[in-house]
Amino acid sequence: MDWDFSEDEAFLALCDAFRESGETSAMEFLATGEGAFHFQELTQNAAGEGIDLSDSESMAEFQMEVLETIDEINN
C-alpha cells in the first residue's frame, strides 16, 4: 500500500480509543461500535487517498495491516 495510514487522524483516534477501552484484542475492539466507527473513518480516508478497498481481499489486507500496526504501537 502506498499510503502511510499510521499518521492519519482516524488511525490515531482508533489507537487512542483502543487504549482507553481496556480491550486486550485490537480485533475484538474493531468489532465494537466505537472501534468500527473509527475503522470506517479510516477506510473513508483511505478511499480519499486513492486506495481501492472495494473487494473483500483488499479490505481484509488493509484490516490486517491496521491490526498489526495497532499491536506494534501498543506493545
PDB file of N, CA and C in Angstrom:
ATOM      1  N   MET A   1       0.855  -1.171   0.000  1.00  0.00           N
ATOM      2  CA  MET A   1       0.000   0.000   0.000  1.00  0.00           C
ATOM      3  C   MET A   1       0.898   1.231   0.000  1.00  0.00           C
ATOM      4  N   ASP A   2       0.512   2.214  -0.774  1.00  0.00           N
ATOM      5  CA  ASP A   2       1.315   3.417  -0.926  1.00  0.00           C
ATOM      6  C   ASP A   2       1.009   4.495   0.102  1.00  0.00           C
ATOM      7  N   TRP A   3       0.043   4.256   0.958  1.00  0.00           N
ATOM      8  CA  TRP A   3      -0.403   5.275   1.906  1.00  0.00           C
ATOM      9  C   TRP A   3       0.003   4.881   3.322  1.00  0.00           C
ATOM     10  N   ASP A   4       0.685   5.776   4.025  1.00  0.00           N
ATOM     11  CA  ASP A   4       1.068   5.523   5.418  1.00  0.00           C
ATOM     12  C   ASP A   4      -0.059   6.009   6.328  1.00  0.00           C
ATOM     13  N   PHE A   5      -0.947   5.084   6.661  1.00  0.00           N
ATOM     14  CA  PHE A   5      -2.126   5.438   7.464  1.00  0.00           C
ATOM     15  C   PHE A   5      -1.789   5.702   8.922  1.00  0.00           C
ATOM     16  N   SER A   6      -0.582   5.353   9.361  1.00  0.00           N
ATOM     17  CA  SER A   6      -0.248   5.454  10.786  1.00  0.00           C
ATOM     18  C   SER A   6      -0.227   6.895  11.301  1.00  0.00           C
ATOM     19  N   GLU A   7      -0.198   7.862  10.398  1.00  0.00           N
ATOM     20  CA  GLU A   7      -0.234   9.262  10.818  1.00  0.00           C
ATOM     21  C   GLU A   7      -1.586   9.910  10.558  1.00  0.00           C
ATOM     22  N   ASP A   8      -2.537   9.136  10.054  1.00  0.00           N
ATOM     23  CA  ASP A   8      -3.880   9.646   9.767  1.00  0.00           C
ATOM     24  C   ASP A   8      -4.629   9.886  11.081  1.00  0.00           C
ATOM     25  N   GLU A   9      -5.394  10.976  11.120  1.00  0.00           N
ATOM     26  CA  GLU A   9      -6.132  11.320  12.340  1.00  0.00           C
ATOM     27  C   GLU A   9      -7.093  10.220  12.780  1.00  0.00           C
ATOM     28  N   ALA A  10      -7.737   9.567  11.832  1.00  0.00           N
ATOM     29  CA  ALA A  10      -8.678   8.496  12.170  1.00  0.00           C
ATOM     30  C   ALA A  10      -7.951   7.311  12.789  1.00  0.00           C
ATOM     31  N   PHE A  11      -6.752   7.003  12.291  1.00  0.00           N
ATOM     32  CA  PHE A  11      -5.979   5.904  12.869  1.00  0.00           C
ATOM     33  C   PHE A  11      -5.517   6.267  14.277  1.00  0.00           C
ATOM     34  N   LEU A  12      -5.059   7.484  14.454  1.00  0.00           N
ATOM     35  CA  LEU A  12      -4.614   7.911  15.789  1.00  0.00           C
ATOM     36  C   LEU A  12      -5.777   7.888  16.779  1.00  0.00           C
ATOM     37  N   ALA A  13      -6.963   8.298  16.327  1.00  0.00           N
ATOM     38  CA  ALA A  13      -8.151   8.247  17.188  1.00  0.00           C
ATOM     39  C   ALA A  13      -8.519   6.799  17.501  1.00  0.00           C
ATOM     40  N   LEU A  14      -8.357   5.916  16.525  1.00  0.00           N
ATOM     41  CA  LEU A  14      -8.619   4.490  16.740  1.00  0.00           C
ATOM     42  C   LEU A  14      -7.675   3.933  17.803  1.00  0.00           C
ATOM     43  N   CYS A  15      -6.410   4.269  17.709  1.00  0.00           N
ATOM     44  CA  CYS A  15      -5.430   3.796  18.702  1.00  0.00           C
ATOM     45  C   CYS A  15      -5.743   4.336  20.092  1.00  0.00           C
ATOM     46  N   ASP A  16      -6.072   5.612  20.176  1.00  0.00           N
ATOM     47  CA  ASP A  16      -6.414   6.211  21.469  1.00  0.00           C
ATOM     48  C   ASP A  16      -7.641   5.540  22.073  1.00  0.00           C
ATOM     49  N   ALA A  17      -8.653   5.341  21.261  1.00  0.00           N
ATOM     50  CA  ALA A  17      -9.885   4.714  21.743  1.00  0.00           C
ATOM     51  C   ALA A  17      -9.619   3.278  22.180  1.00  0.00           C
ATOM     52  N   PHE A  18      -8.754   2.571  21.458  1.00  0.00           N
ATOM     53  CA  PHE A  18      -8.404   1.199  21.838  1.00  0.00           C
ATOM     54  C   PHE A  18      -7.721   1.189  23.198  1.00  0.00           C
ATOM     55  N   ARG A  19      -6.753   2.070  23.393  1.00  0.00           N
ATOM     56  CA  ARG A  19      -6.049   2.142  24.678  1.00  0.00           C
ATOM     57  C   ARG A  19      -7.013   2.451  25.816  1.00  0.00           C
ATOM     58  N   GLU A  20      -7.903   3.400  25.589  1.00  0.00           N
ATOM     59  CA  GLU A  20      -8.846   3.830  26.629  1.00  0.00           C
ATOM     60  C   GLU A  20      -9.922   2.781  26.902  1.00  0.00           C
ATOM     61  N   SER A  21     -10.161   1.897  25.961  1.00  0.00           N
ATOM     62  CA  SER A  21     -11.239   0.912  26.107  1.00  0.00           C
ATOM     63  C   SER A  21     -10.909  -0.173  27.125  1.00  0.00           C
ATOM     64  N   GLY A  22      -9.626  -0.426  27.338  1.00  0.00           N
ATOM     65  CA  GLY A  22      -9.235  -1.513  28.220  1.00  0.00           C
ATOM     66  C   GLY A  22      -9.287  -2.874  27.541  1.00  0.00           C
ATOM     67  N   GLU A  23      -9.679  -2.911  26.279  1.00  0.00           N
ATOM     68  CA  GLU A  23      -9.734  -4.137  25.491  1.00  0.00           C
ATOM     69  C   GLU A  23      -8.319  -4.653  25.296  1.00  0.00           C
ATOM     70  N   THR A  24      -8.149  -5.947  25.273  1.00  0.00           N
ATOM     71  CA  THR A  24      -6.820  -6.519  25.057  1.00  0.00           C
ATOM     72  C   THR A  24      -6.610  -6.968  23.620  1.00  0.00           C
ATOM     73  N   SER A  25      -7.667  -7.106  22.871  1.00  0.00           N
ATOM     74  CA  SER A  25      -7.582  -7.557  21.484  1.00  0.00           C
ATOM     75  C   SER A  25      -8.042  -6.441  20.548  1.00  0.00           C
ATOM     76  N   ALA A  26      -7.135  -6.030  19.662  1.00  0.00           N
ATOM     77  CA  ALA A  26      -7.494  -4.993  18.694  1.00  0.00           C
ATOM     78  C   ALA A  26      -8.609  -5.488  17.777  1.00  0.00           C
ATOM     79  N   MET A  27      -8.573  -6.763  17.424  1.00  0.00           N
ATOM     80  CA  MET A  27      -9.604  -7.311  16.547  1.00  0.00           C
ATOM     81  C   MET A  27     -10.980  -7.256  17.214  1.00  0.00           C
ATOM     82  N   GLU A  28     -11.031  -7.607  18.479  1.00  0.00           N
ATOM     83  CA  GLU A  28     -12.306  -7.535  19.197  1.00  0.00           C
ATOM     84  C   GLU A  28     -12.770  -6.083  19.327  1.00  0.00           C
ATOM     85  N   PHE A  29     -11.818  -5.169  19.510  1.00  0.00           N
ATOM     86  CA  PHE A  29     -12.182  -3.769  19.610  1.00  0.00           C
ATOM     87  C   PHE A  29     -12.808  -3.266  18.312  1.00  0.00           C
ATOM     88  N   LEU A  30     -12.262  -3.700  17.166  1.00  0.00           N
ATOM     89  CA  LEU A  30     -12.830  -3.282  15.887  1.00  0.00           C
ATOM     90  C   LEU A  30     -14.259  -3.776  15.708  1.00  0.00           C
ATOM     91  N   ALA A  31     -14.624  -4.824  16.432  1.00  0.00           N
ATOM     92  CA  ALA A  31     -15.980  -5.370  16.337  1.00  0.00           C
ATOM     93  C   ALA A  31     -16.975  -4.585  17.190  1.00  0.00           C
ATOM     94  N   THR A  32     -16.466  -3.710  18.050  1.00  0.00           N
ATOM     95  CA  THR A  32     -17.362  -2.892  18.875  1.00  0.00           C
ATOM     96  C   THR A  32     -17.824  -1.678  18.089  1.00  0.00           C
ATOM     97  N   GLY A  33     -18.825  -1.015  18.577  1.00  0.00           N
ATOM     98  CA  GLY A  33     -19.341   0.173  17.901  1.00  0.00           C
ATOM     99  C   GLY A  33     -18.300   1.252  17.726  1.00  0.00           C
ATOM    100  N   GLU A  34     -17.569   1.563  18.800  1.00  0.00           N
ATOM    101  CA  GLU A  34     -16.576   2.635  18.725  1.00  0.00           C
ATOM    102  C   GLU A  34     -15.423   2.251  17.803  1.00  0.00           C
ATOM    103  N   GLY A  35     -14.945   1.031  17.930  1.00  0.00           N
ATOM    104  CA  GLY A  35     -13.860   0.572  17.066  1.00  0.00           C
ATOM    105  C   GLY A  35     -14.266   0.566  15.607  1.00  0.00           C
ATOM    106  N   ALA A  36     -15.468   0.079  15.329  1.00  0.00           N
ATOM    107  CA  ALA A  36     -15.967   0.042  13.956  1.00  0.00           C
ATOM    108  C   ALA A  36     -16.120   1.452  13.390  1.00  0.00           C
ATOM    109  N   PHE A  37     -16.558   2.383  14.227  1.00  0.00           N
ATOM    110  CA  PHE A  37     -16.707   3.773  13.797  1.00  0.00           C
ATOM    111  C   PHE A  37     -15.369   4.347  13.330  1.00  0.00           C
ATOM    112  N   HIS A  38     -14.334   4.178  14.154  1.00  0.00           N
ATOM    113  CA  HIS A  38     -13.019   4.721  13.808  1.00  0.00           C
ATOM    114  C   HIS A  38     -12.430   4.013  12.588  1.00  0.00           C
ATOM    115  N   PHE A  39     -12.642   2.704  12.499  1.00  0.00           N
ATOM    116  CA  PHE A  39     -12.131   1.967  11.347  1.00  0.00           C
ATOM    117  C   PHE A  39     -12.838   2.424  10.072  1.00  0.00           C
ATOM    118  N   GLN A  40     -14.131   2.675  10.150  1.00  0.00           N
ATOM    119  CA  GLN A  40     -14.883   3.167   8.989  1.00  0.00           C
ATOM    120  C   GLN A  40     -14.339   4.523   8.538  1.00  0.00           C
ATOM    121  N   GLU A  41     -14.045   5.397   9.489  1.00  0.00           N
ATOM    122  CA  GLU A  41     -13.448   6.692   9.141  1.00  0.00           C
ATOM    123  C   GLU A  41     -12.112   6.497   8.437  1.00  0.00           C
ATOM    124  N   LEU A  42     -11.331   5.547   8.938  1.00  0.00           N
ATOM    125  CA  LEU A  42     -10.027   5.271   8.343  1.00  0.00           C
ATOM    126  C   LEU A  42     -10.180   4.743   6.920  1.00  0.00           C
ATOM    127  N   THR A  43     -11.146   3.867   6.689  1.00  0.00           N
ATOM    128  CA  THR A  43     -11.354   3.349   5.327  1.00  0.00           C
ATOM    129  C   THR A  43     -11.824   4.466   4.393  1.00  0.00           C
ATOM    130  N   GLN A  44     -12.610   5.387   4.902  1.00  0.00           N
ATOM    131  CA  GLN A  44     -13.034   6.526   4.077  1.00  0.00           C
ATOM    132  C   GLN A  44     -11.843   7.407   3.723  1.00  0.00           C
ATOM    133  N   ASN A  45     -10.954   7.598   4.680  1.00  0.00           N
ATOM    134  CA  ASN A  45      -9.748   8.382   4.410  1.00  0.00           C
ATOM    135  C   ASN A  45      -8.861   7.659   3.399  1.00  0.00           C
ATOM    136  N   ALA A  46      -8.796   6.344   3.493  1.00  0.00           N
ATOM    137  CA  ALA A  46      -8.022   5.550   2.533  1.00  0.00           C
ATOM    138  C   ALA A  46      -8.570   5.753   1.126  1.00  0.00           C
ATOM    139  N   ALA A  47      -9.882   5.719   1.005  1.00  0.00           N
ATOM    140  CA  ALA A  47     -10.506   5.940  -0.297  1.00  0.00           C
ATOM    141  C   ALA A  47     -10.155   7.332  -0.822  1.00  0.00           C
ATOM    142  N   GLY A  48     -10.144   8.303   0.062  1.00  0.00           N
ATOM    143  CA  GLY A  48      -9.773   9.657  -0.319  1.00  0.00           C
ATOM    144  C   GLY A  48      -8.329   9.769  -0.781  1.00  0.00           C
ATOM    145  N   GLU A  49      -7.498   8.842  -0.319  1.00  0.00           N
ATOM    146  CA  GLU A  49      -6.092   8.800  -0.724  1.00  0.00           C
ATOM    147  C   GLU A  49      -5.886   7.939  -1.979  1.00  0.00           C
ATOM    148  N   GLY A  50      -6.990   7.436  -2.542  1.00  0.00           N
ATOM    149  CA  GLY A  50      -6.908   6.647  -3.764  1.00  0.00           C
ATOM    150  C   GLY A  50      -6.694   5.161  -3.549  1.00  0.00           C
ATOM    151  N   ILE A  51      -6.861   4.687  -2.307  1.00  0.00           N
ATOM    152  CA  ILE A  51      -6.708   3.260  -2.010  1.00  0.00           C
ATOM    153  C   ILE A  51      -8.033   2.571  -2.309  1.00  0.00           C
ATOM    154  N   ASP A  52      -8.000   1.552  -3.161  1.00  0.00           N
ATOM    155  CA  ASP A  52      -9.210   0.824  -3.555  1.00  0.00           C
ATOM    156  C   ASP A  52      -9.433  -0.345  -2.605  1.00  0.00           C
ATOM    157  N   LEU A  53     -10.439  -0.226  -1.768  1.00  0.00           N
ATOM    158  CA  LEU A  53     -10.780  -1.284  -0.816  1.00  0.00           C
ATOM    159  C   LEU A  53     -12.133  -1.903  -1.167  1.00  0.00           C
ATOM    160  N   SER A  54     -12.484  -1.850  -2.444  1.00  0.00           N
ATOM    161  CA  SER A  54     -13.820  -2.286  -2.856  1.00  0.00           C
ATOM    162  C   SER A  54     -14.004  -3.800  -2.859  1.00  0.00           C
ATOM    163  N   ASP A  55     -12.913  -4.562  -2.941  1.00  0.00           N
ATOM    164  CA  ASP A  55     -13.088  -6.016  -2.880  1.00  0.00           C
ATOM    165  C   ASP A  55     -12.683  -6.529  -1.497  1.00  0.00           C
ATOM    166  N   SER A  56     -13.234  -7.657  -1.137  1.00  0.00           N
ATOM    167  CA  SER A  56     -13.047  -8.180   0.220  1.00  0.00           C
ATOM    168  C   SER A  56     -11.593  -8.525   0.522  1.00  0.00           C
ATOM    169  N   GLU A  57     -10.835  -8.944  -0.479  1.00  0.00           N
ATOM    170  CA  GLU A  57      -9.429  -9.282  -0.255  1.00  0.00           C
ATOM    171  C   GLU A  57      -8.618  -8.039   0.115  1.00  0.00           C
ATOM    172  N   SER A  58      -8.849  -6.941  -0.600  1.00  0.00           N
ATOM    173  CA  SER A  58      -8.144  -5.688  -0.296  1.00  0.00           C
ATOM    174  C   SER A  58      -8.526  -5.170   1.086  1.00  0.00           C
ATOM    175  N   MET A  59      -9.813  -5.261   1.403  1.00  0.00           N
ATOM    176  CA  MET A  59     -10.277  -4.810   2.708  1.00  0.00           C
ATOM    177  C   MET A  59      -9.664  -5.659   3.825  1.00  0.00           C
ATOM    178  N   ALA A  60      -9.605  -6.968   3.617  1.00  0.00           N
ATOM    179  CA  ALA A  60      -9.022  -7.862   4.627  1.00  0.00           C
ATOM    180  C   ALA A  60      -7.538  -7.554   4.826  1.00  0.00           C
ATOM    181  N   GLU A  61      -6.813  -7.311   3.737  1.00  0.00           N
ATOM    182  CA  GLU A  61      -5.395  -6.960   3.842  1.00  0.00           C
ATOM    183  C   GLU A  61      -5.219  -5.649   4.609  1.00  0.00           C
ATOM    184  N   PHE A  62      -6.043  -4.674   4.284  1.00  0.00           N
ATOM    185  CA  PHE A  62      -5.969  -3.384   4.960  1.00  0.00           C
ATOM    186  C   PHE A  62      -6.258  -3.546   6.449  1.00  0.00           C
ATOM    187  N   GLN A  63      -7.296  -4.304   6.759  1.00  0.00           N
ATOM    188  CA  GLN A  63      -7.655  -4.518   8.158  1.00  0.00           C
ATOM    189  C   GLN A  63      -6.515  -5.203   8.909  1.00  0.00           C
ATOM    190  N   MET A  64      -5.867  -6.190   8.288  1.00  0.00           N
ATOM    191  CA  MET A  64      -4.745  -6.872   8.947  1.00  0.00           C
ATOM    192  C   MET A  64      -3.579  -5.907   9.178  1.00  0.00           C
ATOM    193  N   GLU A  65      -3.298  -5.042   8.203  1.00  0.00           N
ATOM    194  CA  GLU A  65      -2.232  -4.053   8.380  1.00  0.00           C
ATOM    195  C   GLU A  65      -2.547  -3.114   9.541  1.00  0.00           C
ATOM    196  N   VAL A  66      -3.797  -2.698   9.628  1.00  0.00           N
ATOM    197  CA  VAL A  66      -4.222  -1.806  10.711  1.00  0.00           C
ATOM    198  C   VAL A  66      -4.074  -2.521  12.054  1.00  0.00           C
ATOM    199  N   LEU A  67      -4.555  -3.763  12.138  1.00  0.00           N
ATOM    200  CA  LEU A  67      -4.466  -4.521  13.392  1.00  0.00           C
ATOM    201  C   LEU A  67      -3.012  -4.736  13.804  1.00  0.00           C
ATOM    202  N   GLU A  68      -2.156  -5.094  12.858  1.00  0.00           N
ATOM    203  CA  GLU A  68      -0.733  -5.301  13.160  1.00  0.00           C
ATOM    204  C   GLU A  68      -0.084  -4.011  13.650  1.00  0.00           C
ATOM    205  N   THR A  69      -0.441  -2.891  13.032  1.00  0.00           N
ATOM    206  CA  THR A  69       0.131  -1.618  13.436  1.00  0.00           C
ATOM    207  C   THR A  69      -0.352  -1.212  14.826  1.00  0.00           C
ATOM    208  N   ILE A  70      -1.626  -1.444  15.117  1.00  0.00           N
ATOM    209  CA  ILE A  70      -2.138  -1.164  16.461  1.00  0.00           C
ATOM    210  C   ILE A  70      -1.374  -1.994  17.484  1.00  0.00           C
ATOM    211  N   ASP A  71      -1.175  -3.274  17.194  1.00  0.00           N
ATOM    212  CA  ASP A  71      -0.441  -4.146  18.116  1.00  0.00           C
ATOM    213  C   ASP A  71       0.987  -3.669  18.319  1.00  0.00           C
ATOM    214  N   GLU A  72       1.652  -3.249  17.234  1.00  0.00           N
ATOM    215  CA  GLU A  72       3.025  -2.751  17.346  1.00  0.00           C
ATOM    216  C   GLU A  72       3.104  -1.507  18.220  1.00  0.00           C
ATOM    217  N   ILE A  73       2.161  -0.613  18.034  1.00  0.00           N
ATOM    218  CA  ILE A  73       2.146   0.641  18.797  1.00  0.00           C
ATOM    219  C   ILE A  73       1.863   0.398  20.268  1.00  0.00           C
ATOM    220  N   ASN A  74       0.992  -0.555  20.552  1.00  0.00           N
ATOM    221  CA  ASN A  74       0.565  -0.775  21.936  1.00  0.00           C
ATOM    222  C   ASN A  74       1.397  -1.804  22.681  1.00  0.00           C
ATOM    223  N   ASN A  75       2.437  -2.301  22.086  1.00  0.00           N
ATOM    224  CA  ASN A  75       3.308  -3.259  22.787  1.00  0.00           C
ATOM    225  C   ASN A  75       4.647  -2.662  23.084  1.00  0.00           C
TER     226      ASN A  75
END
